[in-house]
Structures are given as structure tokens and as C-alpha cells.
mmCIF file of N, CA and C in Angstrom:
data_model
loop_
_atom_site.group_PDB
_atom_site.id
_atom_site.type_symbol
_atom_site.label_atom_id
_atom_site.label_comp_id
_atom_site.label_asym_id
_atom_site.label_seq_id
_atom_site.Cartn_x
_atom_site.Cartn_y
_atom_site.Cartn_z
ATOM 1 N N UNK A 1 -23.424 -30.517 14.834
ATOM 2 C CA UNK A 1 -22.656 -30.063 13.686
ATOM 3 C C UNK A 1 -22.044 -28.699 14.028
ATOM 4 N N UNK A 2 -20.747 -28.490 13.782
ATOM 5 C CA UNK A 2 -20.112 -27.222 14.107
ATOM 6 C C UNK A 2 -20.702 -26.079 13.282
ATOM 7 N N UNK A 3 -20.876 -24.940 13.914
ATOM 8 C CA UNK A 3 -21.472 -23.778 13.250
ATOM 9 C C UNK A 3 -20.624 -23.306 12.078
ATOM 10 N N UNK A 4 -19.303 -23.470 12.165
ATOM 11 C CA UNK A 4 -18.433 -22.952 11.107
ATOM 12 C C UNK A 4 -18.669 -23.655 9.773
ATOM 13 N N UNK A 5 -18.994 -24.949 9.777
ATOM 14 C CA UNK A 5 -19.223 -25.651 8.518
ATOM 15 C C UNK A 5 -20.571 -25.271 7.896
ATOM 16 N N UNK A 6 -21.531 -24.916 8.729
ATOM 17 C CA UNK A 6 -22.845 -24.528 8.234
ATOM 18 C C UNK A 6 -22.823 -23.103 7.712
ATOM 19 N N UNK A 7 -22.102 -22.238 8.399
ATOM 20 C CA UNK A 7 -22.103 -20.829 8.061
ATOM 21 C C UNK A 7 -20.971 -20.419 7.123
ATOM 22 N N UNK A 8 -20.175 -21.350 6.661
ATOM 23 C CA UNK A 8 -19.039 -21.011 5.800
ATOM 24 C C UNK A 8 -19.544 -20.377 4.508
ATOM 25 N N UNK A 9 -18.975 -19.241 4.193
ATOM 26 C CA UNK A 9 -19.351 -18.521 2.984
ATOM 27 C C UNK A 9 -18.200 -18.611 1.990
ATOM 28 N N UNK A 10 -18.500 -18.505 0.691
ATOM 29 C CA UNK A 10 -17.415 -18.517 -0.282
ATOM 30 C C UNK A 10 -16.468 -17.347 -0.030
ATOM 31 N N UNK A 11 -15.186 -17.585 -0.282
ATOM 32 C CA UNK A 11 -14.208 -16.526 -0.086
ATOM 33 C C UNK A 11 -14.348 -15.493 -1.194
ATOM 34 N N UNK A 12 -14.285 -14.246 -0.801
ATOM 35 C CA UNK A 12 -14.338 -13.146 -1.761
ATOM 36 C C UNK A 12 -12.922 -12.871 -2.238
ATOM 37 N N UNK A 13 -12.745 -12.700 -3.532
ATOM 38 C CA UNK A 13 -11.438 -12.380 -4.088
ATOM 39 C C UNK A 13 -11.568 -11.154 -4.970
ATOM 40 N N UNK A 14 -10.751 -10.157 -4.696
ATOM 41 C CA UNK A 14 -10.701 -8.962 -5.516
ATOM 42 C C UNK A 14 -9.682 -9.232 -6.618
ATOM 43 N N UNK A 15 -10.060 -8.933 -7.860
ATOM 44 C CA UNK A 15 -9.174 -9.190 -8.988
ATOM 45 C C UNK A 15 -8.610 -7.873 -9.518
ATOM 46 N N UNK A 16 -7.282 -7.841 -9.604
ATOM 47 C CA UNK A 16 -6.589 -6.697 -10.194
ATOM 48 C C UNK A 16 -5.895 -7.215 -11.441
ATOM 49 N N UNK A 17 -6.166 -6.564 -12.569
ATOM 50 C CA UNK A 17 -5.520 -6.952 -13.823
ATOM 51 C C UNK A 17 -4.558 -5.849 -14.231
ATOM 52 N N UNK A 18 -3.311 -6.231 -14.483
ATOM 53 C CA UNK A 18 -2.290 -5.274 -14.906
ATOM 54 C C UNK A 18 -1.914 -5.611 -16.347
ATOM 55 N N UNK A 19 -2.424 -4.804 -17.272
ATOM 56 C CA UNK A 19 -2.101 -4.991 -18.684
ATOM 57 C C UNK A 19 -0.837 -4.186 -18.975
ATOM 58 N N UNK A 20 -0.316 -4.247 -20.188
ATOM 59 C CA UNK A 20 0.867 -3.432 -20.506
ATOM 60 C C UNK A 20 0.607 -1.919 -20.396
ATOM 61 N N UNK A 21 -0.667 -1.503 -20.398
ATOM 62 C CA UNK A 21 -0.960 -0.072 -20.384
ATOM 63 C C UNK A 21 -1.790 0.416 -19.207
ATOM 64 N N UNK A 22 -2.632 -0.443 -18.630
ATOM 65 C CA UNK A 22 -3.571 0.029 -17.606
ATOM 66 C C UNK A 22 -3.761 -1.005 -16.495
ATOM 67 N N UNK A 23 -4.102 -0.493 -15.293
ATOM 68 C CA UNK A 23 -4.422 -1.345 -14.146
ATOM 69 C C UNK A 23 -5.916 -1.238 -13.901
ATOM 70 N N UNK A 24 -6.585 -2.386 -13.818
ATOM 71 C CA UNK A 24 -8.008 -2.398 -13.512
ATOM 72 C C UNK A 24 -8.224 -3.156 -12.204
ATOM 73 N N UNK A 25 -9.154 -2.649 -11.407
ATOM 74 C CA UNK A 25 -9.529 -3.295 -10.150
ATOM 75 C C UNK A 25 -11.003 -3.641 -10.257
ATOM 76 N N UNK A 26 -11.311 -4.925 -10.198
ATOM 77 C CA UNK A 26 -12.681 -5.412 -10.354
ATOM 78 C C UNK A 26 -13.326 -4.838 -11.615
ATOM 79 N N UNK A 27 -12.581 -4.808 -12.711
ATOM 80 C CA UNK A 27 -13.116 -4.400 -13.994
ATOM 81 C C UNK A 27 -13.124 -2.906 -14.271
ATOM 82 N N UNK A 28 -12.707 -2.093 -13.317
ATOM 83 C CA UNK A 28 -12.687 -0.639 -13.513
ATOM 84 C C UNK A 28 -11.247 -0.145 -13.656
ATOM 85 N N UNK A 29 -10.967 0.546 -14.758
ATOM 86 C CA UNK A 29 -9.633 1.113 -14.978
ATOM 87 C C UNK A 29 -9.357 2.177 -13.942
ATOM 88 N N UNK A 30 -8.186 2.078 -13.290
ATOM 89 C CA UNK A 30 -7.885 3.032 -12.223
ATOM 90 C C UNK A 30 -6.545 3.748 -12.377
ATOM 91 N N UNK A 31 -5.614 3.173 -13.123
ATOM 92 C CA UNK A 31 -4.294 3.792 -13.225
ATOM 93 C C UNK A 31 -3.607 3.350 -14.510
ATOM 94 N N UNK A 32 -2.749 4.237 -15.013
ATOM 95 C CA UNK A 32 -1.954 3.911 -16.190
ATOM 96 C C UNK A 32 -0.600 3.352 -15.748
ATOM 97 N N UNK A 33 -0.158 2.313 -16.412
ATOM 98 C CA UNK A 33 1.125 1.696 -16.091
ATOM 99 C C UNK A 33 2.255 2.714 -16.261
ATOM 100 N N UNK A 34 2.178 3.544 -17.288
ATOM 101 C CA UNK A 34 3.224 4.545 -17.533
ATOM 102 C C UNK A 34 3.355 5.510 -16.348
ATOM 103 N N UNK A 35 2.235 5.888 -15.736
ATOM 104 C CA UNK A 35 2.275 6.785 -14.580
ATOM 105 C C UNK A 35 2.842 6.081 -13.347
ATOM 106 N N UNK A 36 2.519 4.808 -13.190
ATOM 107 C CA UNK A 36 3.054 4.041 -12.062
ATOM 108 C C UNK A 36 4.570 3.906 -12.197
ATOM 109 N N UNK A 37 5.036 3.703 -13.424
ATOM 110 C CA UNK A 37 6.472 3.606 -13.665
ATOM 111 C C UNK A 37 7.198 4.901 -13.299
ATOM 112 N N UNK A 38 6.552 6.027 -13.549
ATOM 113 C CA UNK A 38 7.181 7.334 -13.313
ATOM 114 C C UNK A 38 7.214 7.743 -11.850
ATOM 115 N N UNK A 39 6.289 7.241 -11.043
ATOM 116 C CA UNK A 39 6.219 7.668 -9.645
ATOM 117 C C UNK A 39 7.215 6.905 -8.782
ATOM 118 N N UNK A 40 7.682 7.585 -7.737
ATOM 119 C CA UNK A 40 8.565 6.923 -6.782
ATOM 120 C C UNK A 40 7.778 6.368 -5.601
ATOM 121 N N UNK A 41 6.496 6.735 -5.503
ATOM 122 C CA UNK A 41 5.642 6.242 -4.421
ATOM 123 C C UNK A 41 5.420 4.748 -4.548
ATOM 124 N N UNK A 42 5.452 4.056 -3.423
ATOM 125 C CA UNK A 42 5.151 2.627 -3.410
ATOM 126 C C UNK A 42 3.654 2.388 -3.258
ATOM 127 N N UNK A 43 2.920 3.437 -2.890
ATOM 128 C CA UNK A 43 1.479 3.336 -2.696
ATOM 129 C C UNK A 43 0.785 4.132 -3.808
ATOM 130 N N UNK A 44 -0.046 3.463 -4.594
ATOM 131 C CA UNK A 44 -0.750 4.101 -5.707
ATOM 132 C C UNK A 44 -2.156 4.472 -5.215
ATOM 133 N N UNK A 45 -2.385 5.771 -5.033
ATOM 134 C CA UNK A 45 -3.626 6.260 -4.426
ATOM 135 C C UNK A 45 -4.880 5.791 -5.160
ATOM 136 N N UNK A 46 -4.877 5.846 -6.488
ATOM 137 C CA UNK A 46 -6.075 5.465 -7.258
ATOM 138 C C UNK A 46 -6.441 3.999 -7.036
ATOM 139 N N UNK A 47 -5.436 3.147 -6.925
ATOM 140 C CA UNK A 47 -5.691 1.727 -6.667
ATOM 141 C C UNK A 47 -6.230 1.558 -5.248
ATOM 142 N N UNK A 48 -5.627 2.247 -4.297
ATOM 143 C CA UNK A 48 -6.080 2.178 -2.908
ATOM 144 C C UNK A 48 -7.507 2.642 -2.734
ATOM 145 N N UNK A 49 -7.867 3.716 -3.442
ATOM 146 C CA UNK A 49 -9.240 4.224 -3.352
ATOM 147 C C UNK A 49 -10.233 3.220 -3.913
ATOM 148 N N UNK A 50 -9.892 2.592 -5.028
ATOM 149 C CA UNK A 50 -10.790 1.595 -5.624
ATOM 150 C C UNK A 50 -10.902 0.370 -4.713
ATOM 151 N N UNK A 51 -9.787 -0.037 -4.095
ATOM 152 C CA UNK A 51 -9.834 -1.170 -3.165
ATOM 153 C C UNK A 51 -10.756 -0.860 -1.988
ATOM 154 N N UNK A 52 -10.719 0.365 -1.506
ATOM 155 C CA UNK A 52 -11.603 0.749 -0.405
ATOM 156 C C UNK A 52 -13.060 0.667 -0.830
ATOM 157 N N UNK A 53 -13.361 1.134 -2.052
ATOM 158 C CA UNK A 53 -14.725 1.052 -2.593
ATOM 159 C C UNK A 53 -15.196 -0.389 -2.684
ATOM 160 N N UNK A 54 -14.362 -1.217 -3.291
ATOM 161 C CA UNK A 54 -14.702 -2.627 -3.498
ATOM 162 C C UNK A 54 -14.863 -3.332 -2.163
ATOM 163 N N UNK A 55 -13.969 -3.057 -1.251
ATOM 164 C CA UNK A 55 -14.020 -3.682 0.064
ATOM 165 C C UNK A 55 -15.314 -3.334 0.772
ATOM 166 N N UNK A 56 -15.709 -2.086 0.708
ATOM 167 C CA UNK A 56 -16.953 -1.653 1.349
ATOM 168 C C UNK A 56 -18.152 -2.333 0.704
ATOM 169 N N UNK A 57 -18.155 -2.463 -0.605
ATOM 170 C CA UNK A 57 -19.268 -3.108 -1.304
ATOM 171 C C UNK A 57 -19.336 -4.593 -1.002
ATOM 172 N N UNK A 58 -18.188 -5.227 -0.885
ATOM 173 C CA UNK A 58 -18.161 -6.677 -0.669
ATOM 174 C C UNK A 58 -18.444 -7.034 0.781
ATOM 175 N N UNK A 59 -17.786 -6.355 1.696
ATOM 176 C CA UNK A 59 -17.879 -6.805 3.079
ATOM 177 C C UNK A 59 -18.533 -5.811 4.021
ATOM 178 N N UNK A 60 -18.958 -4.693 3.507
ATOM 179 C CA UNK A 60 -19.747 -3.743 4.285
ATOM 180 C C UNK A 60 -19.168 -3.393 5.630
ATOM 181 N N UNK A 61 -19.970 -3.508 6.656
ATOM 182 C CA UNK A 61 -19.559 -3.095 7.995
ATOM 183 C C UNK A 61 -18.534 -4.024 8.625
ATOM 184 N N UNK A 62 -18.337 -5.199 8.042
ATOM 185 C CA UNK A 62 -17.386 -6.158 8.598
ATOM 186 C C UNK A 62 -15.968 -5.891 8.122
ATOM 187 N N UNK A 63 -15.695 -4.750 7.509
ATOM 188 C CA UNK A 63 -14.407 -4.456 6.898
ATOM 189 C C UNK A 63 -13.231 -4.760 7.812
ATOM 190 N N UNK A 64 -13.242 -4.253 9.024
ATOM 191 C CA UNK A 64 -12.094 -4.441 9.900
ATOM 192 C C UNK A 64 -11.903 -5.894 10.297
ATOM 193 N N UNK A 65 -12.975 -6.612 10.473
ATOM 194 C CA UNK A 65 -12.875 -8.013 10.892
ATOM 195 C C UNK A 65 -12.361 -8.882 9.748
ATOM 196 N N UNK A 66 -12.859 -8.657 8.555
ATOM 197 C CA UNK A 66 -12.575 -9.543 7.426
ATOM 198 C C UNK A 66 -11.371 -9.104 6.602
ATOM 199 N N UNK A 67 -10.968 -7.844 6.684
ATOM 200 C CA UNK A 67 -9.907 -7.334 5.816
ATOM 201 C C UNK A 67 -8.622 -8.141 5.928
ATOM 202 N N UNK A 68 -8.343 -8.688 7.105
ATOM 203 C CA UNK A 68 -7.124 -9.463 7.269
ATOM 204 C C UNK A 68 -7.120 -10.706 6.385
ATOM 205 N N UNK A 69 -8.284 -11.283 6.140
ATOM 206 C CA UNK A 69 -8.345 -12.493 5.340
ATOM 207 C C UNK A 69 -8.806 -12.212 3.915
ATOM 208 N N UNK A 70 -9.096 -10.957 3.603
ATOM 209 C CA UNK A 70 -9.538 -10.600 2.261
ATOM 210 C C UNK A 70 -8.432 -10.946 1.262
ATOM 211 N N UNK A 71 -8.823 -11.551 0.175
ATOM 212 C CA UNK A 71 -7.845 -11.996 -0.813
ATOM 213 C C UNK A 71 -7.840 -11.113 -2.045
ATOM 214 N N UNK A 72 -6.667 -10.972 -2.615
ATOM 215 C CA UNK A 72 -6.471 -10.239 -3.866
ATOM 216 C C UNK A 72 -5.798 -11.199 -4.835
ATOM 217 N N UNK A 73 -6.277 -11.204 -6.057
ATOM 218 C CA UNK A 73 -5.596 -11.930 -7.120
ATOM 219 C C UNK A 73 -5.128 -10.903 -8.133
ATOM 220 N N UNK A 74 -3.826 -10.865 -8.356
ATOM 221 C CA UNK A 74 -3.248 -9.944 -9.335
ATOM 222 C C UNK A 74 -2.893 -10.745 -10.575
ATOM 223 N N UNK A 75 -3.513 -10.387 -11.686
ATOM 224 C CA UNK A 75 -3.208 -10.999 -12.975
ATOM 225 C C UNK A 75 -2.398 -9.972 -13.753
ATOM 226 N N UNK A 76 -1.175 -10.311 -14.101
ATOM 227 C CA UNK A 76 -0.311 -9.350 -14.765
ATOM 228 C C UNK A 76 0.195 -9.904 -16.089
ATOM 229 N N UNK A 77 0.233 -9.036 -17.078
ATOM 230 C CA UNK A 77 0.807 -9.399 -18.364
ATOM 231 C C UNK A 77 2.310 -9.598 -18.174
ATOM 232 N N UNK A 78 2.854 -10.545 -18.882
ATOM 233 C CA UNK A 78 4.270 -10.885 -18.761
ATOM 234 C C UNK A 78 5.182 -9.695 -19.065
ATOM 235 N N UNK A 79 4.729 -8.779 -19.909
ATOM 236 C CA UNK A 79 5.568 -7.653 -20.318
ATOM 237 C C UNK A 79 5.600 -6.504 -19.303
ATOM 238 N N UNK A 80 4.781 -6.581 -18.271
ATOM 239 C CA UNK A 80 4.731 -5.509 -17.268
ATOM 240 C C UNK A 80 5.968 -5.603 -16.373
ATOM 241 N N UNK A 81 6.682 -4.493 -16.208
ATOM 242 C CA UNK A 81 7.866 -4.509 -15.338
ATOM 243 C C UNK A 81 7.507 -4.882 -13.904
ATOM 244 N N UNK A 82 8.398 -5.632 -13.261
ATOM 245 C CA UNK A 82 8.124 -6.066 -11.896
ATOM 246 C C UNK A 82 7.976 -4.876 -10.952
ATOM 247 N N UNK A 83 8.644 -3.763 -11.228
ATOM 248 C CA UNK A 83 8.525 -2.585 -10.354
ATOM 249 C C UNK A 83 7.072 -2.113 -10.261
ATOM 250 N N UNK A 84 6.317 -2.251 -11.342
ATOM 251 C CA UNK A 84 4.893 -1.877 -11.338
ATOM 252 C C UNK A 84 4.109 -2.857 -10.477
ATOM 253 N N UNK A 85 4.347 -4.130 -10.675
ATOM 254 C CA UNK A 85 3.645 -5.160 -9.904
ATOM 255 C C UNK A 85 3.951 -5.005 -8.410
ATOM 256 N N UNK A 86 5.194 -4.700 -8.102
ATOM 257 C CA UNK A 86 5.604 -4.515 -6.708
ATOM 258 C C UNK A 86 4.843 -3.353 -6.069
ATOM 259 N N UNK A 87 4.668 -2.249 -6.807
ATOM 260 C CA UNK A 87 3.916 -1.105 -6.275
ATOM 261 C C UNK A 87 2.445 -1.456 -6.080
ATOM 262 N N UNK A 88 1.879 -2.243 -6.996
ATOM 263 C CA UNK A 88 0.485 -2.681 -6.851
ATOM 264 C C UNK A 88 0.353 -3.559 -5.602
ATOM 265 N N UNK A 89 1.277 -4.485 -5.421
ATOM 266 C CA UNK A 89 1.253 -5.362 -4.251
ATOM 267 C C UNK A 89 1.418 -4.559 -2.962
ATOM 268 N N UNK A 90 2.318 -3.586 -2.979
ATOM 269 C CA UNK A 90 2.542 -2.747 -1.808
ATOM 270 C C UNK A 90 1.279 -1.968 -1.447
ATOM 271 N N UNK A 91 0.592 -1.465 -2.456
ATOM 272 C CA UNK A 91 -0.662 -0.745 -2.229
ATOM 273 C C UNK A 91 -1.685 -1.659 -1.570
ATOM 274 N N UNK A 92 -1.781 -2.886 -2.058
ATOM 275 C CA UNK A 92 -2.735 -3.847 -1.489
ATOM 276 C C UNK A 92 -2.443 -4.116 -0.021
ATOM 277 N N UNK A 93 -1.184 -4.377 0.302
ATOM 278 C CA UNK A 93 -0.850 -4.686 1.690
ATOM 279 C C UNK A 93 -1.038 -3.472 2.596
ATOM 280 N N UNK A 94 -0.774 -2.272 2.082
ATOM 281 C CA UNK A 94 -0.959 -1.076 2.907
ATOM 282 C C UNK A 94 -2.434 -0.806 3.200
ATOM 283 N N UNK A 95 -3.321 -1.403 2.408
ATOM 284 C CA UNK A 95 -4.769 -1.242 2.614
ATOM 285 C C UNK A 95 -5.364 -2.404 3.393
ATOM 286 N N UNK A 96 -4.502 -3.276 3.939
ATOM 287 C CA UNK A 96 -4.973 -4.351 4.793
ATOM 288 C C UNK A 96 -5.272 -5.659 4.088
ATOM 289 N N UNK A 97 -4.924 -5.764 2.827
ATOM 290 C CA UNK A 97 -5.132 -7.013 2.090
ATOM 291 C C UNK A 97 -3.848 -7.835 2.182
ATOM 292 N N UNK A 98 -3.850 -8.795 3.082
ATOM 293 C CA UNK A 98 -2.631 -9.539 3.369
ATOM 294 C C UNK A 98 -2.441 -10.775 2.497
ATOM 295 N N UNK A 99 -3.511 -11.283 1.920
ATOM 296 C CA UNK A 99 -3.409 -12.515 1.122
ATOM 297 C C UNK A 99 -3.453 -12.156 -0.357
ATOM 298 N N UNK A 100 -2.290 -12.246 -1.001
ATOM 299 C CA UNK A 100 -2.177 -11.846 -2.405
ATOM 300 C C UNK A 100 -1.689 -13.033 -3.228
ATOM 301 N N UNK A 101 -2.426 -13.310 -4.298
ATOM 302 C CA UNK A 101 -1.997 -14.327 -5.260
ATOM 303 C C UNK A 101 -1.584 -13.593 -6.528
ATOM 304 N N UNK A 102 -0.513 -14.053 -7.147
ATOM 305 C CA UNK A 102 -0.003 -13.414 -8.352
ATOM 306 C C UNK A 102 0.034 -14.430 -9.483
ATOM 307 N N UNK A 103 -0.534 -14.045 -10.613
ATOM 308 C CA UNK A 103 -0.505 -14.899 -11.801
ATOM 309 C C UNK A 103 0.011 -14.060 -12.968
ATOM 310 N N UNK A 104 0.936 -14.621 -13.720
ATOM 311 C CA UNK A 104 1.481 -13.921 -14.876
ATOM 312 C C UNK A 104 0.876 -14.524 -16.127
ATOM 313 N N UNK A 105 0.305 -13.658 -16.956
ATOM 314 C CA UNK A 105 -0.303 -14.096 -18.199
ATOM 315 C C UNK A 105 0.739 -14.043 -19.302
ATOM 316 N N UNK A 106 0.967 -15.175 -19.914
ATOM 317 C CA UNK A 106 1.928 -15.231 -21.007
ATOM 318 C C UNK A 106 1.192 -15.286 -22.327
ATOM 319 N N UNK A 107 1.806 -14.705 -23.317
ATOM 320 C CA UNK A 107 1.216 -14.734 -24.656
ATOM 321 C C UNK A 107 1.261 -16.173 -25.159
ATOM 322 N N UNK A 108 0.166 -16.599 -25.750
ATOM 323 C CA UNK A 108 0.113 -17.959 -26.294
ATOM 324 C C UNK A 108 1.128 -18.077 -27.438
ATOM 325 N N UNK A 109 1.833 -19.183 -27.492
ATOM 326 C CA UNK A 109 2.822 -19.340 -28.564
ATOM 327 C C UNK A 109 2.124 -19.361 -29.926
ATOM 328 N N UNK A 110 2.755 -18.717 -30.870
ATOM 329 C CA UNK A 110 2.170 -18.679 -32.207
ATOM 330 C C UNK A 110 2.302 -20.047 -32.860
ATOM 331 N N UNK A 111 1.260 -20.429 -33.574
ATOM 332 C CA UNK A 111 1.286 -21.732 -34.244
ATOM 333 C C UNK A 111 2.249 -21.651 -35.421
ATOM 334 N N UNK A 112 3.090 -22.640 -35.504
ATOM 335 C CA UNK A 112 4.032 -22.694 -36.616
ATOM 336 C C UNK A 112 3.558 -23.732 -37.599
ATOM 337 N N UNK A 113 3.665 -23.399 -38.852
ATOM 338 C CA UNK A 113 3.253 -24.365 -39.865
ATOM 339 C C UNK A 113 4.426 -25.272 -40.167
ATOM 340 N N UNK A 114 4.155 -26.525 -40.157
ATOM 341 C CA UNK A 114 5.210 -27.491 -40.451
ATOM 342 C C UNK A 114 5.306 -27.659 -41.973
ATOM 343 N N UNK A 115 6.511 -27.581 -42.444
ATOM 344 C CA UNK A 115 6.676 -27.756 -43.899
ATOM 345 C C UNK A 115 6.993 -29.218 -44.179
ATOM 346 N N UNK A 116 6.311 -29.752 -45.133
ATOM 347 C CA UNK A 116 6.509 -31.148 -45.497
ATOM 348 C C UNK A 116 7.706 -31.224 -46.439
ATOM 349 N N UNK A 117 8.658 -32.063 -46.089
ATOM 350 C CA UNK A 117 9.817 -32.250 -46.967
ATOM 351 C C UNK A 117 9.983 -33.676 -47.364
#
């Protein structure tokens, strides 16, 4: 039996949530959307620092070996400007996270009451 099938571990995914007001990385608030909008930097230091923390906790000493395959999932509210999402993505790639999935959260449609005529 090949060693890779026996030793296969679940893939680790870092989750970044971008709400209309704040960016959270693995559940910890790290940056305000308003501040990201105002900066011209493509790299957001607070997000990068949190990614480094999370990466160290998840993969420990194997950081350099595994970082290339480390995955990020960005969940963004539909109302967040793409320029903010682009800066978050740029920060991720500059920190060695090459596999990024993006999901946009849309507001659920409001239920309409049907009028009987």
C-alpha cells in the first residue's frame, strides 16, 4: 500500500471573513474595511501578521514545506468593494498562500407575502 494514502492528512484551510465593516482571520478581528479602503498598500500588515500566527499554529516547523499548498478560503459579504478583497488576496499570496478560494455571501431574499385576489 502506498505510504501517501496511509499518511494523508486532512487539508488545513484558513478562513478569512470580510464583513462590510471588519476582516477576521480564523475568528479574530484584525482590520477594519474602512482602513483598508483608505490605504494604497496592497499588503495589509495586520492580516499578514495574523496569517503568520495561524500558519505557525497549524503547521509548526513545516511552514516552508507546506505553505505552498496551504489553502485560504475568503468569505466576503456581497457589499464589500472588490478593491478590499483584492488587497486581502494580495496579502495572502505575499505570505506564501497560493491556493485561495473566494466565496461571496449574498443576503437572503426577503420573503414576499402573496396577496390573494
